[in-house]
Amino acid sequence: MRVRKKPDLRVNIPSYPQDYVAMPPETRRLILEANRTPNDIQYIDEDDALSRPTFKVGSPYPRSPTPEVRFAEPEEENDNETKLNNVKHVSIEGDDVIEYRSFGQKSVTVPDTLQDFQALKADYVGSNKIPEHHQSTASGFSDGDHPTDENNDDDDRAKTPLRSPRRKPRRLGRSEFSMDEEDYSPSNSVTSVNSLASLLKEKLQSIPQKIRKKPTDYKLRAFVGLMFLAVAFFVGFAYVLYHQQALTKAYYDNVQFNEPKRIIRIFNRDDHEILKATLAVGLEGKVKSYPCLPEDRRNDGSECLEWLHTLRFYLKCLPHDPGVDNTTCYSVHWKALRNDVYPNDCFDWTDTKVHWYGGAQSLNITWPLNTGSIDYTPFITGDIQKSQWSNVLSRYLINSKGAAIIIDEETPLQVSINSARKEICVRAKYDDFAYVNKLTEFPEMKYNICTSHDMKSLHSSIHNHRRAPLWDGLKPADMQTLESLISEPVWQIAPRFKHELQAETISQYTEDVINLGFLKQGHVLINEFWQNEIGDLSVDTNRFETLNITVDKLHRRGFKVAFTIQPFVSTESVNFAECVQRRLLISERNSDRRIPALTRFKSLASAGVLDITNNRSVPWILEKLEAVIDEYHIDSFYFDLGVAYDMPHYYECEKRLINPDQYKTLFTKTFEKTLNIIGVSSAVFLPRPPIFVSLPPFESSWEAMAMVIPAMLTYGVDGYPFVMPGAVGGDIYWPGSEQFLPFSKGFMETNMTNTTQENGIELPERELYIRWLQMATFLPVMKFTHLPSKYNDEKVLEMAKNLTSLRQKLITPLLLKYKREALEEGLPLIRPLWLVSGGDAALMVQDEFAIGDEIVVAPILNPGETTREVYLPAGLWQDGIDGSLRKGNRWMHEYKVPLERVAYFIRKPDDMRFK
């Protein structure tokens, strides 16, 4: 008989060795005796004293070795008993046959929790002969869906083999606690309560581990992710590099142009980017460009590109002499090929980190230009208080890295600043007023881009007048007028109403000036009310019966007399009918030439405009003015030309104008050599000296005073070296101010409650007048409307006297010195700090200015303040208040400026500190 090793009756729970429970020997003996049959296999370690029992294979202990089993084909099963018991014959390595018996039940269900098992166990305690802690659970439970077969009695259960063949691999997806007929064997049962509890504990704790997926190698995943990101980065970098470099063509050494993106970059000689612009902004997407056709190309070395049926682009390097200066200029010319296309280029100031200056001022734009905002607006003169451009313009922009833009005057120019993005855009577009006269079929835009190694040298090079200096052609009388405007005040007599201006008014005003005793006589500027109606161009004899006697008296006192004239003719004027009959006025477009175009100007509700392009109008105007000069010995004239928006909307001149501002240019050029002109109210080109351009009229307020310095600096950068500021304390009248129009509502009520008045006019606030006077002391021209004596305050008079002495001793000689530099090189008398010395801090200072390179002025511009922040450019400076020496290139915080003093600093030689 074959023998084999006795099976280990311990429960196989490899994960928890502490839960192994050995079966007591007495219990094991009882189980073996109960299951012993004649066919049992003898165990090799079984005691010989004991009868060697045999039992059927199918032991529930999986740890015991199992012989290799070969299944034989089952015999035909016909009777019910065979079907129920499902007896199978298996041969094992010989003739011995081991009989396997399976239960009729198909699965065994284990209680969900240990408490449920304890309840079921209690029902079976006492019914078995096996001790309670060793009772088998193989037949104690049944699947809820398959009740236990009644034919399987207790005897059959007792004869169930204790060993079974190896189980088949468990199917995926099955519950850990369910067994079907294919998986079940007695070995799936548990032989003791403690073993079952340990099994349940193990199974319950192992559920999350089985549910979780196999642990992932996160280091490998991270490495693959990093490799993917690296590849993506290098691909993107290569793409950007290709489009920025491979698709970027170089022109003229320092110009790079990316055609798909239409981005142009300009570099200086040190390869630093000084200008970046996006061209043809109106084009959508990356439209491809093509070389121009041979008939569209030029033979001047220009590069030509065309976006089909849209735009044509020319780029050219202008010839220059490197020996004269270091400035290089490039010409840009855009041609629209359709009526609905507008050339539009935008110059970025954020990526290149630059600041832009020049152009013009507006209500929302001060200094520098990129700190403000304005939508696309025709670049013509207007009212600064109405969010239009100011009264003086220049198509010149310069940035802080040494690049400038000079736009051609024939371009129908519109400018926007920070409208949609942080950039300055220029666009060419026709409209029905500013650029109604089309010089070309479709809009064209021309401008030059000039570069140099720094901002100061570039500005000096562009405004250099060496080839045609401003002094060329000046007469001795012109030089005397220029010097007298700088060294002597201008007394502006500008009453609100016509009847307030009489000969006695002028005589009394000049007597008050003489009674001051410390101010020079200067120029007496009389507004347009010397006429009965604007456009009469003759003295109102009803109010000025003896004006010639009054003028002679003024001359004997040392004054010079100037009359204000305008090109407007009131419909109430005695000359209006004659002008209409002789067709001397601007006519209405698309109408009969005999019908004049009317407009409004200041207090005039209806007026015509003299057509300066008409050859018959110029002799007529000169005849009228010469008659006034001969009779009243007038010294000079001041041209109040209005702004572009004062022109009739549907204007049409004898000769076609580029834009409404060309009118004032022609008007000034026509008379600047035949008449003595001391100033113009508006300009878009530099008039011939001694003509000064005026700042726009400012109201009497602290906010208006703060705009004076930025406007002066902008006009100086624009190339106007001689600028005339407004009156000290503010102007009596300014465009758009309704309270100063005739018969204004509320006017009498306001004046009735004000105790400080002059001829019914409220005087500026005392502190405002003092601070304005301190600032005006250092400006090129001092203009007065309100005399300091009208305040009846000895302190005001004393400060005015001290400031006048300071101007005569220190300021006037400096202004006359830099007058020569302005006539020769075009540099302004009043300069921004970045023209004095370099440094990023000087670029943003808008409340200080310099006279030439020698004096820095920092006035108080806010009410109630006696301290301020002061920036001093590099160098050694002497404090004008206490005389101490100050180191430059730094900020001085909380610098004290009492009400009776003004902060200014005088440059000293570097070796001054050792003396």
mmCIF file of C-alpha atoms in Angstrom, residues 504-620:
data_model
loop_
_atom_site.group_PDB
_atom_site.id
_atom_site.type_symbol
_atom_site.label_atom_id
_atom_site.label_comp_id
_atom_site.label_asym_id
_atom_site.label_seq_id
_atom_site.Cartn_x
_atom_site.Cartn_y
_atom_site.Cartn_z
ATOM 1 C CA GLU A 504 -8.915 155.968 -21.217
ATOM 2 C CA THR A 505 -8.727 152.253 -20.303
ATOM 3 C CA ILE A 506 -5.437 151.822 -22.139
ATOM 4 C CA SER A 507 -3.984 155.023 -20.711
ATOM 5 C CA GLN A 508 -4.939 154.125 -17.138
ATOM 6 C CA TYR A 509 -3.516 150.608 -17.453
ATOM 7 C CA THR A 510 -0.130 151.874 -18.602
ATOM 8 C CA GLU A 511 -0.072 154.460 -15.792
ATOM 9 C CA ASP A 512 -0.588 151.653 -13.262
ATOM 10 C CA VAL A 513 2.368 149.794 -14.779
ATOM 11 C CA ILE A 514 4.574 152.860 -14.464
ATOM 12 C CA ASN A 515 3.454 153.395 -10.881
ATOM 13 C CA LEU A 516 4.751 149.951 -9.954
ATOM 14 C CA GLY A 517 8.224 151.387 -10.464
ATOM 15 C CA PHE A 518 10.063 148.069 -10.902
ATOM 16 C CA LEU A 519 8.640 146.600 -14.143
ATOM 17 C CA LYS A 520 9.757 147.640 -17.587
ATOM 18 C CA GLN A 521 7.286 149.068 -20.045
ATOM 19 C CA GLY A 522 7.323 146.380 -22.750
ATOM 20 C CA HIS A 523 4.571 145.640 -25.281
ATOM 21 C CA VAL A 524 0.953 146.657 -24.826
ATOM 22 C CA LEU A 525 -1.155 143.981 -26.557
ATOM 23 C CA ILE A 526 -4.723 145.117 -27.304
ATOM 24 C CA ASN A 527 -7.254 142.450 -28.247
ATOM 25 C CA GLU A 528 -9.585 142.540 -31.249
ATOM 26 C CA PHE A 529 -11.930 145.093 -29.689
ATOM 27 C CA TRP A 530 -9.936 147.991 -31.142
ATOM 28 C CA GLN A 531 -12.362 147.456 -34.057
ATOM 29 C CA ASN A 532 -16.091 147.994 -33.935
ATOM 30 C CA GLU A 533 -16.647 144.511 -35.418
ATOM 31 C CA ILE A 534 -14.143 141.782 -36.049
ATOM 32 C CA GLY A 535 -13.077 142.099 -39.681
ATOM 33 C CA ASP A 536 -13.410 145.869 -39.977
ATOM 34 C CA LEU A 537 -9.608 146.201 -39.873
ATOM 35 C CA SER A 538 -10.095 149.836 -38.863
ATOM 36 C CA VAL A 539 -10.173 151.609 -35.509
ATOM 37 C CA ASP A 540 -13.557 152.221 -33.897
ATOM 38 C CA THR A 541 -13.603 155.998 -33.885
ATOM 39 C CA ASN A 542 -16.669 156.133 -31.607
ATOM 40 C CA ARG A 543 -14.649 154.691 -28.697
ATOM 41 C CA PHE A 544 -11.236 155.909 -29.829
ATOM 42 C CA GLU A 545 -11.664 159.459 -30.986
ATOM 43 C CA THR A 546 -8.133 160.303 -29.976
ATOM 44 C CA LEU A 547 -6.416 156.906 -30.215
ATOM 45 C CA ASN A 548 -3.486 158.395 -32.115
ATOM 46 C CA ILE A 549 -2.860 160.746 -29.180
ATOM 47 C CA THR A 550 -3.046 157.801 -26.744
ATOM 48 C CA VAL A 551 -0.568 155.779 -28.786
ATOM 49 C CA ASP A 552 1.867 158.700 -28.928
ATOM 50 C CA LYS A 553 1.614 158.984 -25.139
ATOM 51 C CA LEU A 554 2.408 155.278 -24.788
ATOM 52 C CA HIS A 555 5.423 155.621 -27.020
ATOM 53 C CA ARG A 556 6.723 158.520 -24.926
ATOM 54 C CA ARG A 557 6.340 156.356 -21.823
ATOM 55 C CA GLY A 558 8.429 153.644 -23.506
ATOM 56 C CA PHE A 559 5.693 151.201 -24.469
ATOM 57 C CA LYS A 560 5.225 149.465 -27.804
ATOM 58 C CA VAL A 561 1.691 148.934 -29.075
ATOM 59 C CA ALA A 562 0.459 145.778 -30.806
ATOM 60 C CA PHE A 563 -2.999 145.096 -32.256
ATOM 61 C CA THR A 564 -4.628 141.691 -32.497
ATOM 62 C CA ILE A 565 -6.067 140.783 -35.889
ATOM 63 C CA GLN A 566 -7.949 137.732 -37.143
ATOM 64 C CA PRO A 567 -8.728 136.395 -40.614
ATOM 65 C CA PHE A 568 -12.418 136.249 -39.668
ATOM 66 C CA VAL A 569 -14.969 138.782 -40.875
ATOM 67 C CA SER A 570 -18.164 139.159 -38.877
ATOM 68 C CA THR A 571 -21.411 139.232 -40.786
ATOM 69 C CA GLU A 572 -22.055 142.541 -38.929
ATOM 70 C CA SER A 573 -18.821 144.055 -40.231
ATOM 71 C CA VAL A 574 -18.883 146.879 -42.743
ATOM 72 C CA ASN A 575 -16.511 144.836 -44.902
ATOM 73 C CA PHE A 576 -18.618 141.671 -45.088
ATOM 74 C CA ALA A 577 -20.715 142.797 -48.056
ATOM 75 C CA GLU A 578 -17.653 143.965 -49.934
ATOM 76 C CA CYS A 579 -15.847 140.671 -49.288
ATOM 77 C CA VAL A 580 -18.818 138.682 -50.548
ATOM 78 C CA GLN A 581 -19.120 140.844 -53.644
ATOM 79 C CA ARG A 582 -15.424 140.551 -54.453
ATOM 80 C CA ARG A 583 -15.365 136.822 -53.536
ATOM 81 C CA LEU A 584 -12.652 137.276 -50.927
ATOM 82 C CA LEU A 585 -14.120 134.776 -48.508
ATOM 83 C CA ILE A 586 -13.871 130.996 -48.335
ATOM 84 C CA SER A 587 -16.850 129.517 -50.145
ATOM 85 C CA GLU A 588 -19.006 126.540 -49.327
ATOM 86 C CA ARG A 589 -18.020 123.274 -50.949
ATOM 87 C CA ASN A 590 -20.275 121.928 -53.707
ATOM 88 C CA SER A 591 -22.115 125.229 -53.862
ATOM 89 C CA ASP A 592 -22.056 128.530 -55.732
ATOM 90 C CA ARG A 593 -18.704 130.266 -55.358
ATOM 91 C CA ARG A 594 -20.541 133.469 -54.535
ATOM 92 C CA ILE A 595 -21.979 131.916 -51.370
ATOM 93 C CA PRO A 596 -19.524 132.233 -48.452
ATOM 94 C CA ALA A 597 -19.080 129.464 -45.924
ATOM 95 C CA LEU A 598 -19.893 130.727 -42.423
ATOM 96 C CA THR A 599 -18.550 129.658 -39.058
ATOM 97 C CA ARG A 600 -18.432 130.683 -35.385
ATOM 98 C CA PHE A 601 -15.428 132.237 -33.717
ATOM 99 C CA LYS A 602 -15.188 133.184 -30.052
ATOM 100 C CA SER A 603 -18.105 135.527 -29.358
ATOM 101 C CA LEU A 604 -19.088 135.799 -33.030
ATOM 102 C CA ALA A 605 -22.237 133.866 -33.827
ATOM 103 C CA SER A 606 -21.644 134.128 -37.581
ATOM 104 C CA ALA A 607 -18.531 135.022 -39.537
ATOM 105 C CA GLY A 608 -16.826 134.446 -42.860
ATOM 106 C CA VAL A 609 -13.121 133.628 -43.377
ATOM 107 C CA LEU A 610 -10.821 135.517 -45.711
ATOM 108 C CA ASP A 611 -9.485 133.271 -48.468
ATOM 109 C CA ILE A 612 -5.747 133.680 -48.184
ATOM 110 C CA THR A 613 -5.229 131.543 -51.297
ATOM 111 C CA ASN A 614 -7.096 134.141 -53.340
ATOM 112 C CA ASN A 615 -4.633 136.534 -54.908
ATOM 113 C CA ARG A 616 -7.140 139.390 -54.556
ATOM 114 C CA SER A 617 -7.520 139.043 -50.788
ATOM 115 C CA VAL A 618 -3.859 139.642 -49.832
ATOM 116 C CA PRO A 619 -3.623 143.185 -51.314
ATOM 117 C CA TRP A 620 -6.990 144.010 -49.754
#
